Coordinates of C-alpha atoms and ligand atoms in Angstrom, one line a residue:
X1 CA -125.4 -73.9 -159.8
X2 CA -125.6 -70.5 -161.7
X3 CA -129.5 -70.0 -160.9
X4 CA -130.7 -69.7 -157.6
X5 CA -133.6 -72.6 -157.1
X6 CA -135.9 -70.0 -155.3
X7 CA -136.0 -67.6 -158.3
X8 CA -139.9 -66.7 -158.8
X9 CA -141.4 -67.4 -162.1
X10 CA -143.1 -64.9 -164.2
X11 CA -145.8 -66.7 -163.4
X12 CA -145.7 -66.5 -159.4
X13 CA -145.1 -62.5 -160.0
X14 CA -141.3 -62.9 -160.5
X15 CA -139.6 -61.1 -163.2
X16 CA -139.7 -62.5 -166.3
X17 CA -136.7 -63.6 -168.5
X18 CA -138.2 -61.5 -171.5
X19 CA -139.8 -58.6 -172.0
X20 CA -138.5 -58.0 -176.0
X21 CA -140.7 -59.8 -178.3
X22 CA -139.0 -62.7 -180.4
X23 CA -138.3 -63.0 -184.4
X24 CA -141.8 -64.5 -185.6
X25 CA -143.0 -66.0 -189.1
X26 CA -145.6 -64.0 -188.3
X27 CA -143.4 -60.5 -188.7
X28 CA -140.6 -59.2 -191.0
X29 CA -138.2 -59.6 -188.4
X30 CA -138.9 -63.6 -188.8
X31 CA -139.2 -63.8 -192.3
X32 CA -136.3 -63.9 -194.7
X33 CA -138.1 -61.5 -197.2
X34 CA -136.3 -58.7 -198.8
X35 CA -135.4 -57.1 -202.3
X36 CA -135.7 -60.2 -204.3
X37 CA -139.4 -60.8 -203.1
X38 CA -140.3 -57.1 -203.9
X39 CA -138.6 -57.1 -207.1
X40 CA -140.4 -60.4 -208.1
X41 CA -144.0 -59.4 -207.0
X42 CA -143.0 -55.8 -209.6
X43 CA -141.9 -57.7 -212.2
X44 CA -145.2 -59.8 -212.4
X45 CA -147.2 -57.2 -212.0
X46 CA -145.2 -55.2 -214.5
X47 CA -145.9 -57.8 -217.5
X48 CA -149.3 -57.6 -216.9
X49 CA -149.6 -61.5 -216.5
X50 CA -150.5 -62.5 -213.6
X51 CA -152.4 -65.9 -214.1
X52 CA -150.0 -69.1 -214.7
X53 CA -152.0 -69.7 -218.2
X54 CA -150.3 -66.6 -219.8
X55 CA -147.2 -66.1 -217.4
X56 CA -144.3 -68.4 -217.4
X57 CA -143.1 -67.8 -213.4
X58 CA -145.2 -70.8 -212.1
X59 CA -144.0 -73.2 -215.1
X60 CA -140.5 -71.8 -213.8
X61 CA -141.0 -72.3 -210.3
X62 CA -142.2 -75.8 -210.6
X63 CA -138.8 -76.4 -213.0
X64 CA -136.8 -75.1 -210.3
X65 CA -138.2 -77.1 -208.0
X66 CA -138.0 -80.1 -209.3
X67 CA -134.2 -79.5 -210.0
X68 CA -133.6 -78.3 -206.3
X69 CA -135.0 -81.9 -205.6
X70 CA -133.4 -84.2 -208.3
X71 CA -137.1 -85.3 -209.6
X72 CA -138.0 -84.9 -213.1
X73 CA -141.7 -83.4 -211.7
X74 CA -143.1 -80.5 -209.7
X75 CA -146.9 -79.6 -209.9
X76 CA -147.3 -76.1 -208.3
X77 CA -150.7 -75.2 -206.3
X78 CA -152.8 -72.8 -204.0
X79 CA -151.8 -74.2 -200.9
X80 CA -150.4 -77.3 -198.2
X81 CA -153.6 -78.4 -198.4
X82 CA -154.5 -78.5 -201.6
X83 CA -151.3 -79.8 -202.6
X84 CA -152.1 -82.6 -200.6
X85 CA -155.2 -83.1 -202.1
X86 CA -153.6 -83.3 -205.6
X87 CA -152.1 -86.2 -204.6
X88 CA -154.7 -87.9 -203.0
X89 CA -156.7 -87.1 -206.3
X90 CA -153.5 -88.9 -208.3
X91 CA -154.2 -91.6 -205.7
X92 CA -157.6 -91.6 -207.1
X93 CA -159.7 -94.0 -204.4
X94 CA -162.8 -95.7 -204.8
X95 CA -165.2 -94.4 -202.2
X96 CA -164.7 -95.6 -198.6
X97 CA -161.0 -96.6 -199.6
X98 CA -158.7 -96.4 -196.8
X99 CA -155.6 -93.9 -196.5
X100 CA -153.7 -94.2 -193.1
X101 CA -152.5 -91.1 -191.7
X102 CA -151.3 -89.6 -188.5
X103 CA -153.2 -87.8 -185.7
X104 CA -150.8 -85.3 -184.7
X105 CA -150.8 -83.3 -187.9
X106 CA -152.4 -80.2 -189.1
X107 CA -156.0 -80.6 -190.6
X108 CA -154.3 -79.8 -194.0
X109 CA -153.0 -83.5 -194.0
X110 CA -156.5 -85.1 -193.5
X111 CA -159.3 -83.0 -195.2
X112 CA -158.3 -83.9 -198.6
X113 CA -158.9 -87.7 -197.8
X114 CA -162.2 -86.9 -196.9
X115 CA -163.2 -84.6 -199.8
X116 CA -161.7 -87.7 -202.3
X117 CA -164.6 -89.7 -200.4
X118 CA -161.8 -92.1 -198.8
X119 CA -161.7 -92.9 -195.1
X120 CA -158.9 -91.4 -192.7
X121 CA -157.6 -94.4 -190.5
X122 CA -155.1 -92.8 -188.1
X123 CA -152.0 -95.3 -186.8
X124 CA -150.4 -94.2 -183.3
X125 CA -147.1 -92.6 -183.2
X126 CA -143.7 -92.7 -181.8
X127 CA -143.8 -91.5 -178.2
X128 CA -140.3 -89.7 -178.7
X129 CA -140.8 -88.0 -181.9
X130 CA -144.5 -87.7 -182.7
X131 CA -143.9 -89.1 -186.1
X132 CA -145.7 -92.3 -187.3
X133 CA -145.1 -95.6 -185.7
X134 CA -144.2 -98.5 -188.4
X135 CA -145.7 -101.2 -186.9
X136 CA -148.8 -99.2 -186.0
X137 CA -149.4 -98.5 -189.6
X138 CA -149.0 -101.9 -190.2
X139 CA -151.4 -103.3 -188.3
X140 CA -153.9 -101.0 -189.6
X141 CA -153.5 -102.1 -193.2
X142 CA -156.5 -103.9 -195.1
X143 CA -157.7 -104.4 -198.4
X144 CA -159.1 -101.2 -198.7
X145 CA -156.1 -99.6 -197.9
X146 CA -154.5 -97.6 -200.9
X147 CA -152.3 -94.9 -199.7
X148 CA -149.9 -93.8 -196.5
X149 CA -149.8 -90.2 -195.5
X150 CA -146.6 -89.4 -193.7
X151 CA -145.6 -85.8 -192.0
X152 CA -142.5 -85.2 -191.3
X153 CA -143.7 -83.3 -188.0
X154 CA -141.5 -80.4 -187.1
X155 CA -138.9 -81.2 -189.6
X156 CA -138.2 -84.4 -188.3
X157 CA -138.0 -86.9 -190.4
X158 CA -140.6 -89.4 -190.1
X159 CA -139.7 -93.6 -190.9
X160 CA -140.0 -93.2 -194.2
X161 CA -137.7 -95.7 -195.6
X162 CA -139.3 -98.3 -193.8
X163 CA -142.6 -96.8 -194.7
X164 CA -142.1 -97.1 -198.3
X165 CA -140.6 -101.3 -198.0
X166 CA -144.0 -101.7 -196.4
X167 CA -146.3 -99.6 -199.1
X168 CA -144.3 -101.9 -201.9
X169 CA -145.2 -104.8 -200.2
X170 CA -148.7 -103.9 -200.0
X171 CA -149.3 -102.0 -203.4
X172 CA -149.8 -98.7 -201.7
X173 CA -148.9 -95.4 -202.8
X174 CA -146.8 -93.5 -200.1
X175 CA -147.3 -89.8 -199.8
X176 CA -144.8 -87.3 -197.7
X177 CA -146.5 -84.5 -196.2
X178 CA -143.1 -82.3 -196.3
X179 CA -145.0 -79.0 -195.0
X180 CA -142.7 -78.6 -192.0
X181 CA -139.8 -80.7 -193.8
X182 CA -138.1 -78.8 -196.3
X183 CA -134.4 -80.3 -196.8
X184 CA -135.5 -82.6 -194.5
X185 CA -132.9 -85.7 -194.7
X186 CA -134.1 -89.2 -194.0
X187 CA -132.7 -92.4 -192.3
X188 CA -130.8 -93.3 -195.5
X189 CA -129.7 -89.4 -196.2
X190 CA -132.3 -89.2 -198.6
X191 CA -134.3 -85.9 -198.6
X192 CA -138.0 -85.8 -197.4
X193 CA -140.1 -85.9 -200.2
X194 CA -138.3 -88.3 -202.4
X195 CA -139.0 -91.3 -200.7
X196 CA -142.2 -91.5 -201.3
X197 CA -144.0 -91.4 -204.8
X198 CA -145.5 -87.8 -203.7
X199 CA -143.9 -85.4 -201.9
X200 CA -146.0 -82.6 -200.3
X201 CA -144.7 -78.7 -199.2
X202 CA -146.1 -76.0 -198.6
X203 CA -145.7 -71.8 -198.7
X204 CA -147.8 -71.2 -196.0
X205 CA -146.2 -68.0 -193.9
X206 CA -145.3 -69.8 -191.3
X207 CA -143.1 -72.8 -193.3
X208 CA -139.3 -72.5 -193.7
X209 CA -139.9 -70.9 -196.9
X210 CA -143.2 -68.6 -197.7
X211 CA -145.4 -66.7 -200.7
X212 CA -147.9 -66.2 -198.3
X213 CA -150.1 -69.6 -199.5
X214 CA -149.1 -72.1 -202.4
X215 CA -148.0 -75.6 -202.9
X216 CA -146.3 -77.5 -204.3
X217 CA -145.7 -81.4 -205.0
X218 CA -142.7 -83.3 -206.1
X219 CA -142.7 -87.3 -208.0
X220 CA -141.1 -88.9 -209.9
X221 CA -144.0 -90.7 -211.8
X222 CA -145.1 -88.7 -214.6
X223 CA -148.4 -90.3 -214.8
X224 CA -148.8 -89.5 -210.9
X225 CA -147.5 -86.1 -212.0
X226 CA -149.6 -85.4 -214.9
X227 CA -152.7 -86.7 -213.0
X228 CA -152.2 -84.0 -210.0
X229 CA -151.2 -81.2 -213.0
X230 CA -154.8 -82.2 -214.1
X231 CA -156.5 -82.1 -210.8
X232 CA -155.5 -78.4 -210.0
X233 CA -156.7 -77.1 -213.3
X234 CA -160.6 -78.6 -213.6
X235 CA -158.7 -81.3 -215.6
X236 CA -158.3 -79.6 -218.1
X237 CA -155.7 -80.8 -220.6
X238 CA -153.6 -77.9 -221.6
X239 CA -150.7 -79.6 -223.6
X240 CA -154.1 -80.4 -226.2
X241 CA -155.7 -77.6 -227.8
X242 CA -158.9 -79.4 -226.9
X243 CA -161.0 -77.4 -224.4
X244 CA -162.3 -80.7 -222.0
X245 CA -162.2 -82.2 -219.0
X246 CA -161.5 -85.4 -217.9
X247 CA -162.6 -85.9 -214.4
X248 CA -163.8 -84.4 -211.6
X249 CA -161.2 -81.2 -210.6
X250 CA -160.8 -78.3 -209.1
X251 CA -158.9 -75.0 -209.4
X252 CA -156.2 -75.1 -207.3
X253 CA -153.6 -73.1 -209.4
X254 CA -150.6 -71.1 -208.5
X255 CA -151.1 -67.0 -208.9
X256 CA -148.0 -65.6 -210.8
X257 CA -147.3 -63.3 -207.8
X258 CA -146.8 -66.3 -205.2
X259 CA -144.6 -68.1 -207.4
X260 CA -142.3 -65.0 -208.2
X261 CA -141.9 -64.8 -204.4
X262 CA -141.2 -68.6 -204.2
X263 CA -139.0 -68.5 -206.7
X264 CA -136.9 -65.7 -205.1
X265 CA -137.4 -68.0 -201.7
X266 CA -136.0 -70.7 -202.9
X267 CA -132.0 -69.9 -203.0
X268 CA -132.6 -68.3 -199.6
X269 CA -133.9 -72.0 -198.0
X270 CA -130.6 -73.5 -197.4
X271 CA -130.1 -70.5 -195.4
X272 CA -132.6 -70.8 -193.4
X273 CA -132.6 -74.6 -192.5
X274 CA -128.9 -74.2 -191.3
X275 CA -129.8 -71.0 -189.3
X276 CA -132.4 -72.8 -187.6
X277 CA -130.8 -75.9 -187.4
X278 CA -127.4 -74.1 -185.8
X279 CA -130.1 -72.0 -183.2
X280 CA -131.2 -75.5 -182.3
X281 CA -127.9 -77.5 -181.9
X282 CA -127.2 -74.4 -179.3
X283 CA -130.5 -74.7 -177.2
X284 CA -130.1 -78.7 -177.3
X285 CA -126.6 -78.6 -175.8
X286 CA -128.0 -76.0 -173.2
X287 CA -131.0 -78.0 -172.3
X288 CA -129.4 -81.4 -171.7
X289 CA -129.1 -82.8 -168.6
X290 CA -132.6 -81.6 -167.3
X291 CA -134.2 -84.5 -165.8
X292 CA -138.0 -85.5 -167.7
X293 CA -137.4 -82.6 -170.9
X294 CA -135.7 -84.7 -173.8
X295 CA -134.3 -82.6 -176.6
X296 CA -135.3 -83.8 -179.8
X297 CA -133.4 -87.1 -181.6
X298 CA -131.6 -85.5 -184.2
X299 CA -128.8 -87.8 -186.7
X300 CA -128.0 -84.5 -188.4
X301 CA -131.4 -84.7 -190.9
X302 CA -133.8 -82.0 -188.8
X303 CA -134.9 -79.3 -190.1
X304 CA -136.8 -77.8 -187.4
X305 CA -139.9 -75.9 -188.3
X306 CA -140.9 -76.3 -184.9
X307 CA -138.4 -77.1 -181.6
X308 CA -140.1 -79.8 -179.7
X309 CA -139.3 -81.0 -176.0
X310 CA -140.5 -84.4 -175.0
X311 CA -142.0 -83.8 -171.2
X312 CA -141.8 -86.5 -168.4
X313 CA -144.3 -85.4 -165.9
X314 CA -143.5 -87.2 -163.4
X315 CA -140.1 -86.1 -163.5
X316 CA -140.0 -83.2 -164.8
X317 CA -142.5 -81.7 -162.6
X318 CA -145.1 -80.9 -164.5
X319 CA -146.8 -81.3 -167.7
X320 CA -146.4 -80.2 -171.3
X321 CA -149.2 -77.7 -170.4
X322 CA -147.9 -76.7 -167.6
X323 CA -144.4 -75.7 -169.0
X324 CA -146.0 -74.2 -171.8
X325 CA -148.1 -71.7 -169.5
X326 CA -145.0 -70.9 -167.6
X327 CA -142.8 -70.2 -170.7
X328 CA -145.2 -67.8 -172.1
X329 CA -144.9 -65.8 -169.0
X330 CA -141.5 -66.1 -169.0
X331 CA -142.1 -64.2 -172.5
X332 CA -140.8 -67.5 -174.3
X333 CA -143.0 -67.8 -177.5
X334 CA -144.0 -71.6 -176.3
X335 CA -147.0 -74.0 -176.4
X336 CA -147.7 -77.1 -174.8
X337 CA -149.8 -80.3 -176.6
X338 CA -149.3 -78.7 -180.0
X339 CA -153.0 -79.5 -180.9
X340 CA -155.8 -79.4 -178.7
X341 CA -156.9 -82.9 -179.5
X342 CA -155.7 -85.6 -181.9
X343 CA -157.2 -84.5 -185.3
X344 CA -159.4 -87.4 -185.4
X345 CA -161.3 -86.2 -182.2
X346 CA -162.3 -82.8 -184.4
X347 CA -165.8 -82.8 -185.0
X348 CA -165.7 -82.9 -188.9
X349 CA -165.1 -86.6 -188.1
X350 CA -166.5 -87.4 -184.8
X351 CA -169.9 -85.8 -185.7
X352 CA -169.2 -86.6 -189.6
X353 CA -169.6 -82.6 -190.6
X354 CA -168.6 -83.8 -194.0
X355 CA -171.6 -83.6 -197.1
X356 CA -174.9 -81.8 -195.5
X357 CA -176.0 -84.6 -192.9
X358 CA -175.1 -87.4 -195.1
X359 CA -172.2 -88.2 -193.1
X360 CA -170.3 -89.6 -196.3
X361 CA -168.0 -91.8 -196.4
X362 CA -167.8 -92.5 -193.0
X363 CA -170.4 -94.9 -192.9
X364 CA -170.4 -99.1 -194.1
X365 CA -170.9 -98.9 -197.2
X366 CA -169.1 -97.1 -199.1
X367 CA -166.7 -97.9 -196.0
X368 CA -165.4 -101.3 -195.6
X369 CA -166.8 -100.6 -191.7
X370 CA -168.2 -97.7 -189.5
X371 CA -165.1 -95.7 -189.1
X372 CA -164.0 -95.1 -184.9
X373 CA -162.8 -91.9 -184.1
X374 CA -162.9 -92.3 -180.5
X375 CA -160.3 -91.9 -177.5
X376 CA -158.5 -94.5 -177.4
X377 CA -157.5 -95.0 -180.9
X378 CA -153.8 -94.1 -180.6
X379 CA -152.9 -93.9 -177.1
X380 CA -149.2 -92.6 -177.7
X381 CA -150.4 -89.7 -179.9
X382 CA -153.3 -88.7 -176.8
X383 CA -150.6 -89.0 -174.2
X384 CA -148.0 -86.7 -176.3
X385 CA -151.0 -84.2 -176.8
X386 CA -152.3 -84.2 -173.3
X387 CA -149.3 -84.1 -171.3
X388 CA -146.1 -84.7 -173.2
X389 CA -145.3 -82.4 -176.3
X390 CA -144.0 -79.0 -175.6
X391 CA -143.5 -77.2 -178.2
X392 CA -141.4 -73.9 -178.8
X393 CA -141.7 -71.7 -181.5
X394 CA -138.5 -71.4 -183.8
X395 CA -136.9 -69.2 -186.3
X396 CA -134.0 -69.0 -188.5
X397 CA -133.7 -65.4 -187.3
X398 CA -132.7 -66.1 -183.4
X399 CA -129.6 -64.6 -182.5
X400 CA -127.3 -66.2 -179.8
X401 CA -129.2 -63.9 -177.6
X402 CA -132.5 -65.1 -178.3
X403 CA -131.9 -68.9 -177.6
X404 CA -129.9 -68.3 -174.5
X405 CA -133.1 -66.4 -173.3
X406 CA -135.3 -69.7 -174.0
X407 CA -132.5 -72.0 -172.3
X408 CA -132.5 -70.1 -169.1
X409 CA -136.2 -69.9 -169.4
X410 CA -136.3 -73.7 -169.7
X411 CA -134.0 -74.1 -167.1
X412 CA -136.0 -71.3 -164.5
X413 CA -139.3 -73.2 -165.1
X414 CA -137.6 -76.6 -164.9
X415 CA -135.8 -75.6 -161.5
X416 CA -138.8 -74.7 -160.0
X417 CA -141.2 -77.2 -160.9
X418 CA -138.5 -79.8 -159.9
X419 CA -137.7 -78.0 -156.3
X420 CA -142.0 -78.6 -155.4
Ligands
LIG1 C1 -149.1 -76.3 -192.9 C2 -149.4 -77.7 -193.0 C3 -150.3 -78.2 -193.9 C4 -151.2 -77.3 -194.7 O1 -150.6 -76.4 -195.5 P1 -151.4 -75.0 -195.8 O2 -150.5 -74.4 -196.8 O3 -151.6 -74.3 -194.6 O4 -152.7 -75.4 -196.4 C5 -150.4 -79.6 -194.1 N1 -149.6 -80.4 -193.4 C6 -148.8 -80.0 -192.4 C7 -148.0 -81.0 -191.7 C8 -148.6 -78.6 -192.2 O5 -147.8 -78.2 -191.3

């Protein structure tokens, strides 16, 4: 045994394993921005166009995109968020239509349903892997349903394939939510996004890839495409010379400046998702063998936004929450639950904060019934939240140094909880 069992954690008043701070999306020393970013933002603001009406670097970005993918269509936006709301737009439900999504997701994925006026209906998740389960999506299918909402959670690639056979079957449009997925590969070695008829990113600064905010969605169905075009520009059709609009929109466009910096982002991504995924491969072969942490499944397709650890209690010695606690004080950037609560037990749906105190859609009618939000509703999802999904932070920027730091962490914690 190369660590002594009695060593005191950090959080007993030992020493901890780190006092240097880690790489973080949230710094330049965890962001893979440099020359070509600067240069970009000068050149846009050199020409003096900085609006994707007059400048061309947005029409470019969403080319270059779509090439990087193999689809003939990219639709560039503000945000995650928003460009998930493009496609539910391109979805375009009837109020109180259904969409079935996932409750371990960031709010970005499920907002948009409601401000479409369709119902989020969550389906439980895979206890291993957070993603959604197939046969719980399944069972929650009616004939309401229109759409499926898919995250690839932490870059791992949810069952999309399968996911897809069953939104053919059913006439449903399937929608990746590829915010923590880029290059992302699937069960069949496809890449995340291009399963589905949408795919969904997102330039958030903490996503592989950043311009601070933006969007962007990839299909190939030009209707779908042109439909979500429409949606971020008040529907306004700019390939007419007609000033109109031709149904409800928004403005949800692309600034100039974040799509220079995407575009410059863009060649660097390959980079980063085998940095990060070559950090990980090292932590998982240093972390296995621990009884009640599981290393995440991984066929070669992870991209790892996020490195998640599966927690046991009960043989592991403690919970997700507990871990997480210790490995902060351990100085290991680490959190346990991911969420605080399933995203259906947020109050903008379990006190319907939705349109003033209308509480539409989420009443019968428009809704084919009162929507539940209550505990309960996907048991696997409220176990991994509560004690079961520990979560540590990654970066494409962690030297060998860094991630030997987290696996003796892990392995300090894990050695004394286990030794109680
Ligand atoms: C970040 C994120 C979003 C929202 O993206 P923003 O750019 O922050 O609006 C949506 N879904 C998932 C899974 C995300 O991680």
């Amino acid at each position: 045994m190369s660590q002594p069992a009695e060593e005191t954690l950090a959080l007993d008043g030992g020493t901890p394993v780190r006092t240097a701070p880690f790489p973080s999306v949230g710094n330049a020393e965890g962001r893979t921005l440099g020359a070509e970013e600067i240069e970009a933002v000068t050149r846009v603001v050199a020409s003096g166009r900085l609006n994707s009406t007059v400048g061309d670097e947005t029409r470019q970005l969403e080319r270059e995109f779509a090439d990087y993918y193999g689809l003939p269509h990219a639709v560039a936006s503000s945000s995650g968020t928003a460009a998930i709301h493009l496609a539910v737009a391109a979805v375009d439900p009837d109020p109180g239509d259904e969409i079935i999504t996932t409750p371990i997701t960031d709010a970005g994925t499920v907002l948009p349903i409601l401000m479409q006026n369709a119902v989020p209906v969550f389906a439980d998740v895979d206890p291993h892997t957070g993603n959604l389960d197939v046969a719980s999506v399944r069972d929650r299918i009616t004939a309401r349903t229109r759409a499926i909402i898919a995250v690839h959670l932490f870059g791992a690639p949810a069952p999309v394939v399968e996911l897809r056979a069953l939104a053919d079957e059913h006439g449903l449009i399937l929608v990746e939510d590829c915010a923590q997925a880029y290059l992302t590969r699937c069960s069949d070695g496809r890449l995340a996004g291009t399963v589905g008829q949408i795919g969904c990113f997102s330039l958030q600064q903490s996503k592989h890839i950043t311009a601070g905010d933006g969007g962007l969605c990839i299909s190939a169905d030009a209707d779908l495409a042109r439909r979500m075009r429409l949606f971020a520009d008040k529907g306004w059709p700019r390939d007419t010379d007609e000033r109109t609009h031709l149904f409800l929109s928004v403005n949800y466009r692309m600034t100039e400046l974040q799509a220079a910096v995407a575009r410059a982002q863009l060649p660097k991504l390959a980079g980063v998702v085998a940095d990060r995924r070559a950090g990980a491969q090292r932590l998982g072969a240093a972390l296995s063998g621990l009884a009640g942490l599981t290393i995440p499944p991984d066929e070669g397709g992870v991209s790892y936004w996020q490195y998640p650890l599966v927690v046991d209690p009960g043989q592991a010695g403690g919970s997700c929450h507990d871990y997480g606690k210790a490995l902060a004080a351990e100085g290991i950037p680490a959190n346990g639950g991911y969420l605080t609560r399933p995203v259906y037990r947020t109050p903008v749906l379990t006190e319907r904060r939705t349109y003033g105190r209308s509480g539409y859609p989420l009443h019968s009618p428009p809704a084919r019934v009162e929507p539940s939000y209550d505990v309960g509703l996907c048991p696997e999802a409220e176990r991994l939240i509560a004690e079961r999904l520990l979560v540590v932070s990654w970066n494409e920027r962690y030297t060998e140094a860094d991630v030997n730091d987290i696996a003796r962490a892990v392995r300090k914690v894990h050695n004394a909880f286990t030794a109680k």
